[in-house]
mmCIF file of C-alpha atoms in Angstrom:
data_model
loop_
_atom_site.group_PDB
_atom_site.id
_atom_site.type_symbol
_atom_site.label_atom_id
_atom_site.label_comp_id
_atom_site.label_asym_id
_atom_site.label_seq_id
_atom_site.Cartn_x
_atom_site.Cartn_y
_atom_site.Cartn_z
ATOM 1 C CA MET A 1 -27.298 51.979 131.838
ATOM 2 C CA THR A 2 -28.095 51.754 128.128
ATOM 3 C CA GLU A 3 -30.304 54.483 126.762
ATOM 4 C CA LEU A 4 -32.542 54.754 123.712
ATOM 5 C CA LEU A 5 -33.074 58.000 121.826
ATOM 6 C CA VAL A 6 -36.798 58.829 121.657
ATOM 7 C CA GLY A 7 -36.568 62.470 120.584
ATOM 8 C CA ARG A 8 -34.380 65.481 120.010
ATOM 9 C CA VAL A 9 -35.247 69.052 120.927
ATOM 10 C CA ALA A 10 -35.268 71.104 117.726
ATOM 11 C CA LYS A 11 -36.075 74.525 119.155
ATOM 12 C CA ALA A 12 -38.028 76.549 121.646
ATOM 13 C CA HIS A 13 -41.619 77.261 120.646
ATOM 14 C CA GLY A 14 -43.277 80.385 121.950
ATOM 15 C CA ILE A 15 -42.487 82.170 125.194
ATOM 16 C CA THR A 16 -43.836 79.731 127.788
ATOM 17 C CA GLY A 17 -41.162 77.033 127.696
ATOM 18 C CA GLU A 18 -42.727 74.753 125.113
ATOM 19 C CA LEU A 19 -40.275 72.804 122.940
ATOM 20 C CA ALA A 20 -40.521 71.509 119.366
ATOM 21 C CA VAL A 21 -39.278 67.908 119.482
ATOM 22 C CA ASP A 22 -38.278 65.718 116.533
ATOM 23 C CA ILE A 23 -39.660 62.258 117.258
ATOM 24 C CA HIS A 24 -37.344 59.211 117.190
ATOM 25 C CA THR A 25 -39.786 56.581 118.436
ATOM 26 C CA ASP A 26 -42.628 54.607 116.918
ATOM 27 C CA VAL A 27 -44.728 55.149 120.044
ATOM 28 C CA PRO A 28 -44.639 58.854 120.907
ATOM 29 C CA ASP A 29 -48.026 58.551 122.620
ATOM 30 C CA GLU A 30 -46.370 56.191 125.144
ATOM 31 C CA ARG A 31 -43.029 57.991 125.550
ATOM 32 C CA PHE A 32 -44.395 61.550 125.825
ATOM 33 C CA VAL A 33 -47.391 61.101 128.141
ATOM 34 C CA PRO A 34 -47.836 63.524 131.026
ATOM 35 C CA GLY A 35 -45.798 62.293 133.984
ATOM 36 C CA ALA A 36 -43.260 60.366 131.864
ATOM 37 C CA VAL A 37 -39.698 60.984 133.011
ATOM 38 C CA LEU A 38 -37.039 61.155 130.307
ATOM 39 C CA THR A 39 -33.323 61.810 130.489
ATOM 40 C CA ALA A 40 -32.214 64.947 128.659
ATOM 41 C CA ARG A 41 -28.616 64.910 127.416
ATOM 42 C CA LEU A 42 -27.788 68.540 126.710
ATOM 43 C CA ARG A 43 -25.336 69.845 124.124
ATOM 44 C CA ASP A 44 -22.670 70.223 126.823
ATOM 45 C CA ARG A 45 -23.118 66.435 127.500
ATOM 46 C CA SER A 46 -24.624 67.046 130.940
ATOM 47 C CA VAL A 47 -27.723 65.024 131.760
ATOM 48 C CA ARG A 48 -30.819 65.761 133.750
ATOM 49 C CA PRO A 49 -34.233 64.203 134.202
ATOM 50 C CA VAL A 50 -37.224 65.975 132.665
ATOM 51 C CA THR A 51 -40.893 65.242 133.327
ATOM 52 C CA VAL A 52 -43.461 65.604 130.537
ATOM 53 C CA THR A 53 -46.229 68.045 131.428
ATOM 54 C CA THR A 54 -47.999 68.127 128.042
ATOM 55 C CA ALA A 55 -47.359 66.978 124.485
ATOM 56 C CA ARG A 56 -49.256 67.681 121.290
ATOM 57 C CA PRO A 57 -48.581 67.123 117.586
ATOM 58 C CA HIS A 58 -47.594 70.115 115.465
ATOM 59 C CA SER A 59 -46.273 70.115 111.869
ATOM 60 C CA GLY A 60 -44.647 66.672 112.030
ATOM 61 C CA ARG A 61 -43.135 67.283 115.460
ATOM 62 C CA LEU A 62 -44.365 67.236 119.007
ATOM 63 C CA LEU A 63 -44.707 70.376 121.067
ATOM 64 C CA VAL A 64 -43.684 69.261 124.548
ATOM 65 C CA ARG A 65 -43.725 71.076 127.852
ATOM 66 C CA PHE A 66 -41.566 69.779 130.725
ATOM 67 C CA ASP A 67 -42.015 70.593 134.421
ATOM 68 C CA GLU A 68 -38.347 71.621 134.599
ATOM 69 C CA VAL A 69 -38.555 74.074 131.664
ATOM 70 C CA PRO A 70 -40.681 77.000 132.886
ATOM 71 C CA ASP A 71 -39.895 79.674 130.276
ATOM 72 C CA ARG A 72 -38.321 80.610 126.945
ATOM 73 C CA ASN A 73 -34.824 81.046 128.443
ATOM 74 C CA ALA A 74 -34.838 77.529 129.890
ATOM 75 C CA ALA A 75 -36.260 76.230 126.609
ATOM 76 C CA GLU A 76 -33.430 77.829 124.612
ATOM 77 C CA HIS A 77 -30.934 76.043 126.881
ATOM 78 C CA MET A 78 -32.601 72.734 125.904
ATOM 79 C CA ARG A 79 -32.095 73.264 122.134
ATOM 80 C CA GLY A 80 -30.371 70.207 120.633
ATOM 81 C CA ALA A 81 -30.901 68.032 123.719
ATOM 82 C CA GLN A 82 -31.332 64.317 123.167
ATOM 83 C CA LEU A 83 -34.322 62.828 124.966
ATOM 84 C CA LEU A 84 -33.577 59.311 126.183
ATOM 85 C CA VAL A 85 -35.198 56.404 128.023
ATOM 86 C CA ASP A 86 -33.459 53.582 129.871
ATOM 87 C CA VAL A 87 -33.757 50.419 127.748
ATOM 88 C CA ASP A 88 -34.388 48.346 130.882
ATOM 89 C CA GLU A 89 -37.713 50.183 131.223
ATOM 90 C CA LEU A 90 -38.878 49.220 127.728
ATOM 91 C CA PRO A 91 -41.448 46.465 127.327
ATOM 92 C CA PRO A 92 -40.520 43.542 125.066
ATOM 93 C CA SER A 93 -41.894 43.861 121.558
ATOM 94 C CA ASP A 94 -44.754 41.580 120.564
ATOM 95 C CA ASP A 95 -43.947 42.082 116.869
ATOM 96 C CA PRO A 96 -41.232 39.734 115.547
ATOM 97 C CA ASP A 97 -40.390 42.310 112.855
ATOM 98 C CA ALA A 98 -39.961 45.238 115.281
ATOM 99 C CA PHE A 99 -36.635 45.999 116.912
ATOM 100 C CA TYR A 100 -35.269 48.607 119.259
ATOM 101 C CA ASP A 101 -32.222 50.454 117.938
ATOM 102 C CA HIS A 102 -30.008 49.151 120.733
ATOM 103 C CA GLU A 103 -30.842 45.559 119.713
ATOM 104 C CA LEU A 104 -29.481 46.149 116.197
ATOM 105 C CA GLN A 105 -26.385 48.156 117.089
ATOM 106 C CA GLY A 106 -23.288 45.982 117.080
ATOM 107 C CA LEU A 107 -24.765 43.181 114.963
ATOM 108 C CA ALA A 108 -22.575 41.768 112.209
ATOM 109 C CA ALA A 109 -23.834 42.573 108.707
ATOM 110 C CA VAL A 110 -23.401 39.636 106.335
ATOM 111 C CA LEU A 111 -24.455 38.954 102.769
ATOM 112 C CA THR A 112 -26.726 36.014 101.961
ATOM 113 C CA ASP A 113 -23.609 33.949 101.109
ATOM 114 C CA GLY A 114 -22.151 34.630 104.582
ATOM 115 C CA THR A 115 -19.594 37.251 103.547
ATOM 116 C CA GLU A 116 -19.183 39.788 106.351
ATOM 117 C CA VAL A 117 -19.522 43.368 105.107
ATOM 118 C CA GLY A 118 -19.510 45.349 108.344
ATOM 119 C CA THR A 119 -21.161 46.026 111.684
ATOM 120 C CA VAL A 120 -24.353 47.950 112.415
ATOM 121 C CA ALA A 121 -23.122 51.162 114.055
ATOM 122 C CA GLU A 122 -26.461 52.936 114.390
ATOM 123 C CA ILE A 123 -29.923 53.410 112.930
ATOM 124 C CA ALA A 124 -30.531 56.662 111.046
ATOM 125 C CA ARG A 125 -33.979 58.008 110.336
ATOM 126 C CA GLY A 126 -34.767 60.078 107.304
ATOM 127 C CA PRO A 127 -37.811 61.103 105.314
ATOM 128 C CA GLY A 128 -37.560 57.890 103.286
ATOM 129 C CA GLY A 129 -37.425 55.588 106.311
ATOM 130 C CA GLU A 130 -34.857 53.917 108.510
ATOM 131 C CA LEU A 131 -31.297 53.204 107.431
ATOM 132 C CA LEU A 132 -28.741 50.854 108.937
ATOM 133 C CA VAL A 133 -25.429 52.691 109.238
ATOM 134 C CA LEU A 134 -22.766 50.051 108.653
ATOM 135 C CA LYS A 135 -19.167 50.480 109.748
ATOM 136 C CA ARG A 136 -17.222 48.732 106.969
ATOM 137 C CA PRO A 137 -13.977 46.778 107.589
ATOM 138 C CA ASP A 138 -12.048 49.466 105.669
ATOM 139 C CA GLY A 139 -13.297 52.147 108.098
ATOM 140 C CA THR A 140 -15.881 53.660 105.751
ATOM 141 C CA GLU A 141 -19.615 53.781 106.371
ATOM 142 C CA ALA A 142 -22.437 52.472 104.213
ATOM 143 C CA LEU A 143 -26.137 53.307 104.478
ATOM 144 C CA VAL A 144 -28.504 50.402 103.930
ATOM 145 C CA PRO A 145 -32.284 50.896 103.737
ATOM 146 C CA PHE A 146 -33.838 48.854 106.540
ATOM 147 C CA VAL A 147 -36.495 47.168 104.403
ATOM 148 C CA ARG A 148 -37.281 43.460 104.074
ATOM 149 C CA ALA A 149 -36.213 43.340 100.397
ATOM 150 C CA ILE A 150 -32.654 44.350 101.358
ATOM 151 C CA VAL A 151 -32.518 43.051 104.954
ATOM 152 C CA PRO A 152 -34.407 39.744 104.722
ATOM 153 C CA GLU A 153 -33.255 38.442 108.115
ATOM 154 C CA VAL A 154 -32.459 39.865 111.531
ATOM 155 C CA ASP A 155 -30.997 37.199 113.795
ATOM 156 C CA LEU A 156 -30.627 38.754 117.235
ATOM 157 C CA LYS A 157 -29.589 35.499 118.906
ATOM 158 C CA GLY A 158 -27.033 34.835 116.179
ATOM 159 C CA GLY A 159 -25.778 38.428 116.370
ATOM 160 C CA ARG A 160 -26.244 39.275 112.698
ATOM 161 C CA VAL A 161 -28.339 40.906 110.028
ATOM 162 C CA VAL A 162 -28.431 39.290 106.596
ATOM 163 C CA LEU A 163 -28.295 41.637 103.624
ATOM 164 C CA ASP A 164 -29.341 41.069 100.019
ATOM 165 C CA PRO A 165 -28.363 44.461 98.570
ATOM 166 C CA PRO A 166 -28.928 45.515 94.976
ATOM 167 C CA ASP A 167 -25.822 45.931 92.836
ATOM 168 C CA GLY A 168 -23.910 49.078 93.707
ATOM 169 C CA LEU A 169 -25.387 49.661 97.176
ATOM 170 C CA LEU A 170 -22.275 48.527 99.020
#
């Protein structure tokens, strides 16, 4: 089973088991609806299903309550947990310029002239947007802003992303 990260528990919020969750999905209103079942991968690498009871926005995060987290002690145990969904449950995207992280991971990264410069290891999200984390042939990593000006083509069928980086980026 391949899983997609949709959120990460930042901390407990209050005394009733509510959790502050950093969002890692473009559609939190679909992923965190009451009744949605997510997989929680805890810091000790154990996994367990959690069912969303409520979710509401708060200071750039979501405050989420799960059926299985009844109080502050249980919430503290969830700190740092990754919240995941099975990619087989995801609907196909109608937008040709939208991609799930798992679709990009493992793609070859090539320059516009065809020179291979690495492999997409993961997608990182920061305040400035999404970054492709490239594993370079020499074992180093490079961060590439995932914007059309620098990544003009994503060829899923061909197994590659085409890069047109500015001088000095790589």
